[in-house]
Short mmCIF file of C-alpha atoms and ligand atoms in Angstrom, two decimals:
data_model
loop_
_atom_site.label_atom_id
_atom_site.label_comp_id
_atom_site.label_asym_id
_atom_site.label_seq_id
_atom_site.Cartn_x
_atom_site.Cartn_y
_atom_site.Cartn_z
CA MET A 620 73.24 126.45 106.12
CA SER A 621 73.90 124.09 103.20
CA PRO A 622 74.39 120.48 104.22
CA THR A 623 78.01 119.33 104.22
CA PRO A 624 79.39 115.87 103.52
CA GLU A 625 80.14 115.60 107.26
CA MET A 626 76.49 116.31 108.18
CA PHE A 627 75.35 113.87 105.52
CA ARG A 628 77.66 111.21 106.94
CA ARG A 629 76.38 111.82 110.48
CA ALA A 630 72.74 111.81 109.42
CA MET A 631 73.08 108.60 107.42
CA GLY A 632 75.05 107.09 110.31
CA ARG A 633 71.71 107.19 112.16
CA PHE A 634 70.26 104.84 109.59
CA ALA A 635 71.12 101.47 111.13
CA THR A 636 72.03 98.82 108.57
CA GLY A 637 73.20 95.27 108.37
CA VAL A 638 76.66 94.53 107.01
CA THR A 639 77.47 92.56 103.86
CA VAL A 640 80.52 91.40 102.00
CA ILE A 641 80.25 91.64 98.21
CA THR A 642 82.11 88.71 96.62
CA ILE A 643 83.24 88.48 92.99
CA PRO A 644 85.21 85.71 91.26
CA GLU A 645 88.69 86.68 90.05
CA ASP A 646 90.98 84.98 87.54
CA GLU A 647 92.62 81.68 88.49
CA GLY A 648 90.15 80.83 91.23
CA GLY A 649 90.76 83.98 93.27
CA VAL A 650 88.01 85.76 95.17
CA HIS A 651 87.61 89.49 95.67
CA GLY A 652 85.53 90.58 98.66
CA MET A 653 84.52 94.06 99.83
CA THR A 654 82.53 95.14 102.87
CA ALA A 655 79.40 97.10 101.92
CA ASN A 656 76.34 98.42 103.69
CA ALA A 657 74.96 100.57 100.81
CA VAL A 658 72.85 97.57 99.82
CA THR A 659 69.08 97.67 99.32
CA SER A 660 66.38 95.39 98.02
CA VAL A 661 64.78 96.95 94.93
CA SER A 662 62.09 94.73 93.40
CA LEU A 663 60.22 91.47 94.04
CA ASP A 664 59.19 90.87 90.41
CA PRO A 665 61.78 90.39 89.14
CA LEU A 666 64.00 89.92 92.22
CA LEU A 667 66.39 92.88 92.18
CA ILE A 668 68.93 94.22 94.66
CA LEU A 669 71.35 97.15 94.46
CA VAL A 670 74.79 97.95 95.81
CA CYS A 671 76.57 101.32 95.57
CA ILE A 672 80.29 101.15 94.81
CA ASP A 673 82.75 104.00 95.40
CA HIS A 674 84.61 105.02 92.23
CA ARG A 675 87.89 104.65 94.14
CA ALA A 676 87.20 100.99 95.01
CA HIS A 677 88.99 98.21 93.10
CA THR A 678 85.67 96.39 93.16
CA LEU A 679 84.26 98.84 90.60
CA ALA A 680 86.26 97.62 87.57
CA LEU A 681 85.91 93.98 88.58
CA LEU A 682 82.13 94.26 88.84
CA HIS A 683 81.91 95.92 85.43
CA GLN A 684 84.06 93.10 84.04
CA ARG A 685 82.47 90.06 85.73
CA LYS A 686 78.86 91.26 85.90
CA GLN A 687 78.13 88.93 88.81
CA PHE A 688 78.39 89.31 92.56
CA GLY A 689 77.43 87.69 95.82
CA VAL A 690 75.80 89.61 98.66
CA ASN A 691 76.80 87.92 101.92
CA ILE A 692 74.85 89.13 104.96
CA LEU A 693 77.07 88.80 108.03
CA THR A 694 76.38 87.45 111.48
CA GLU A 695 77.71 89.13 114.61
CA GLU A 696 80.40 86.43 114.72
CA GLN A 697 81.75 87.70 111.39
CA GLU A 698 82.75 91.21 112.52
CA ALA A 699 86.42 90.36 111.92
CA LEU A 700 85.55 89.46 108.32
CA SER A 701 83.80 92.80 107.87
CA ARG A 702 86.86 94.64 109.18
CA TYR A 703 89.16 92.56 106.99
CA TYR A 704 87.20 93.10 103.75
CA ALA A 705 87.12 96.85 104.39
CA ARG A 706 90.92 97.11 104.70
CA PRO A 707 92.60 98.63 101.65
CA ASP A 708 95.80 96.61 102.28
CA ARG A 709 94.19 93.18 102.65
CA ASP A 710 95.74 90.12 101.01
CA HIS A 711 94.76 86.50 100.57
CA GLN A 712 96.96 85.43 103.49
CA GLY A 713 94.82 87.54 105.81
CA ALA A 714 91.71 85.72 104.63
CA LEU A 715 93.40 82.37 105.28
CA ARG A 716 94.40 83.48 108.77
CA LEU A 717 90.79 84.39 109.50
CA GLY A 718 89.72 80.97 108.34
CA VAL A 719 87.60 82.31 105.47
CA ARG A 720 85.92 79.50 103.52
CA TYR A 721 84.03 79.91 100.27
CA ARG A 722 81.37 77.84 98.64
CA TYR A 723 80.39 78.30 95.01
CA THR A 724 76.93 78.75 93.53
CA GLN A 725 75.74 76.96 90.39
CA ARG A 726 76.91 80.02 88.39
CA GLY A 727 80.34 79.96 90.04
CA THR A 728 79.91 82.95 92.32
CA PRO A 729 81.98 82.55 95.51
CA MET A 730 80.01 82.90 98.75
CA LEU A 731 81.19 83.13 102.36
CA GLU A 732 80.37 80.15 104.55
CA ASP A 733 78.32 80.61 107.76
CA CYS A 734 76.50 83.80 106.71
CA LEU A 735 73.07 84.85 107.90
CA ALA A 736 72.00 84.72 104.25
CA TRP A 737 73.50 85.16 100.81
CA LEU A 738 72.20 86.13 97.38
CA ASP A 739 73.86 85.35 94.06
CA CYS A 740 73.31 88.22 91.62
CA ARG A 741 73.74 88.93 87.91
CA VAL A 742 74.34 92.59 87.01
CA VAL A 743 71.43 93.81 84.85
CA ALA A 744 71.93 97.59 85.08
CA THR A 745 74.41 100.21 86.27
CA HIS A 746 73.90 103.86 86.99
CA GLU A 747 76.59 106.40 87.81
CA ALA A 748 75.53 108.61 90.70
CA GLY A 749 78.05 111.20 91.90
CA ASP A 750 81.17 109.49 93.21
CA HIS A 751 79.52 106.03 93.29
CA THR A 752 78.05 103.64 90.73
CA ILE A 753 74.84 101.79 91.52
CA PHE A 754 74.90 98.16 90.40
CA ILE A 755 71.51 96.49 90.11
CA GLY A 756 71.62 92.72 90.32
CA GLN A 757 69.00 90.15 89.45
CA VAL A 758 68.96 87.52 92.16
CA GLU A 759 69.63 84.02 90.78
CA GLU A 760 70.12 81.96 93.94
CA ILE A 761 69.45 82.48 97.65
CA PHE A 762 70.68 80.81 100.84
CA ILE A 763 69.09 81.50 104.21
CA GLY A 764 71.13 80.64 107.30
CA GLU A 765 70.83 81.20 111.03
CA GLY A 766 72.33 83.38 113.73
CA ARG A 767 72.31 86.97 114.94
CA PRO A 768 72.98 89.90 112.57
CA LEU A 769 76.00 92.21 112.57
CA LEU A 770 74.82 95.83 112.48
CA PHE A 771 76.46 99.15 111.65
CA TYR A 772 75.16 102.26 113.37
CA GLY A 773 76.74 105.63 114.20
CA GLY A 774 79.97 104.56 112.51
CA GLN A 775 80.37 101.52 114.77
CA TYR A 776 79.62 97.83 114.73
CA ARG A 777 76.65 96.90 116.90
CA ARG A 778 74.82 93.80 117.92
CA LEU A 779 71.14 92.97 118.18
CA ASP A 780 70.17 90.39 120.74
CA VAL A 781 67.72 88.69 118.38
CA GLU A 782 68.06 85.51 116.36
CA ALA A 783 67.04 85.61 112.70
CA GLN A 784 63.57 84.10 112.19
C1 FMN B 1451 80.64 98.99 107.47
C2 FMN B 1451 81.24 99.38 106.13
C3 FMN B 1451 80.42 99.57 105.03
C4 FMN B 1451 80.95 99.93 103.79
N1 FMN B 1451 80.10 100.10 102.73
C5 FMN B 1451 80.60 100.40 101.52
C6 FMN B 1451 79.71 100.50 100.38
O1 FMN B 1451 78.50 100.26 100.49
N2 FMN B 1451 80.25 100.83 99.18
C7 FMN B 1451 81.61 101.06 99.01
O2 FMN B 1451 82.03 101.36 97.90
N3 FMN B 1451 82.46 100.97 100.09
C8 FMN B 1451 81.99 100.62 101.31
N4 FMN B 1451 82.83 100.49 102.38
C9 FMN B 1451 84.27 100.73 102.18
C10 FMN B 1451 85.00 99.54 101.50
O3 FMN B 1451 84.75 98.32 102.17
C11 FMN B 1451 86.52 99.80 101.50
O4 FMN B 1451 86.80 101.05 100.93
C12 FMN B 1451 87.30 98.71 100.77
O5 FMN B 1451 88.67 98.80 101.12
C13 FMN B 1451 87.18 98.81 99.25
O6 FMN B 1451 87.83 97.70 98.69
P1 FMN B 1451 88.29 97.62 97.17
O7 FMN B 1451 89.17 98.82 96.88
O8 FMN B 1451 89.01 96.30 97.06
O9 FMN B 1451 87.05 97.62 96.34
C14 FMN B 1451 82.33 100.13 103.63
C15 FMN B 1451 83.17 99.94 104.75
C16 FMN B 1451 82.64 99.57 105.98
C17 FMN B 1451 83.55 99.35 107.17
#
């Protein structure tokens, strides 16, 4: 039997991942964030990372335009942020209600406060692949924080009872 999208989804749901929010600066000091777990480290020399963006996502055009993005790796305490940044109907008021705070890198990329880690990236290549585009970013700045990771497994948020080292 040929594999179906549903089987693919179930199989890949067995690949446990962390959870990130991709952040991009918008005009007039705004910030666009989107929850993403299709994020992978690519290369150590140079430092490269990739994120796969759905062609239906608003993030796609903004990333092509700005060519910079933050990868914010979430702690288990930030599950509400992950849910919020995955909602299609989110607005800035919702972020305020959740108490979202940003800090800015030297290049002006907005980053979420209190993450497990974040990486500031400059887009160096894109590749269309089916209904997603792969954005490859060169890592320009890194922050390493503390806490326990938020995980995504089997279509659900999970926790790991281990502190980051
Ligand atoms: C755990 C989780 C992981 C996700 N990973 C991705 C991803 O890697 N790429 C993607 O395009 N969408 C991903 N999504 C879906 C987007 O977060 C969601 O469609 C969002 O509303 C898109 O926002 P935008 O239209 O503002 O870009 C994920 C959602 C969840 C809950």
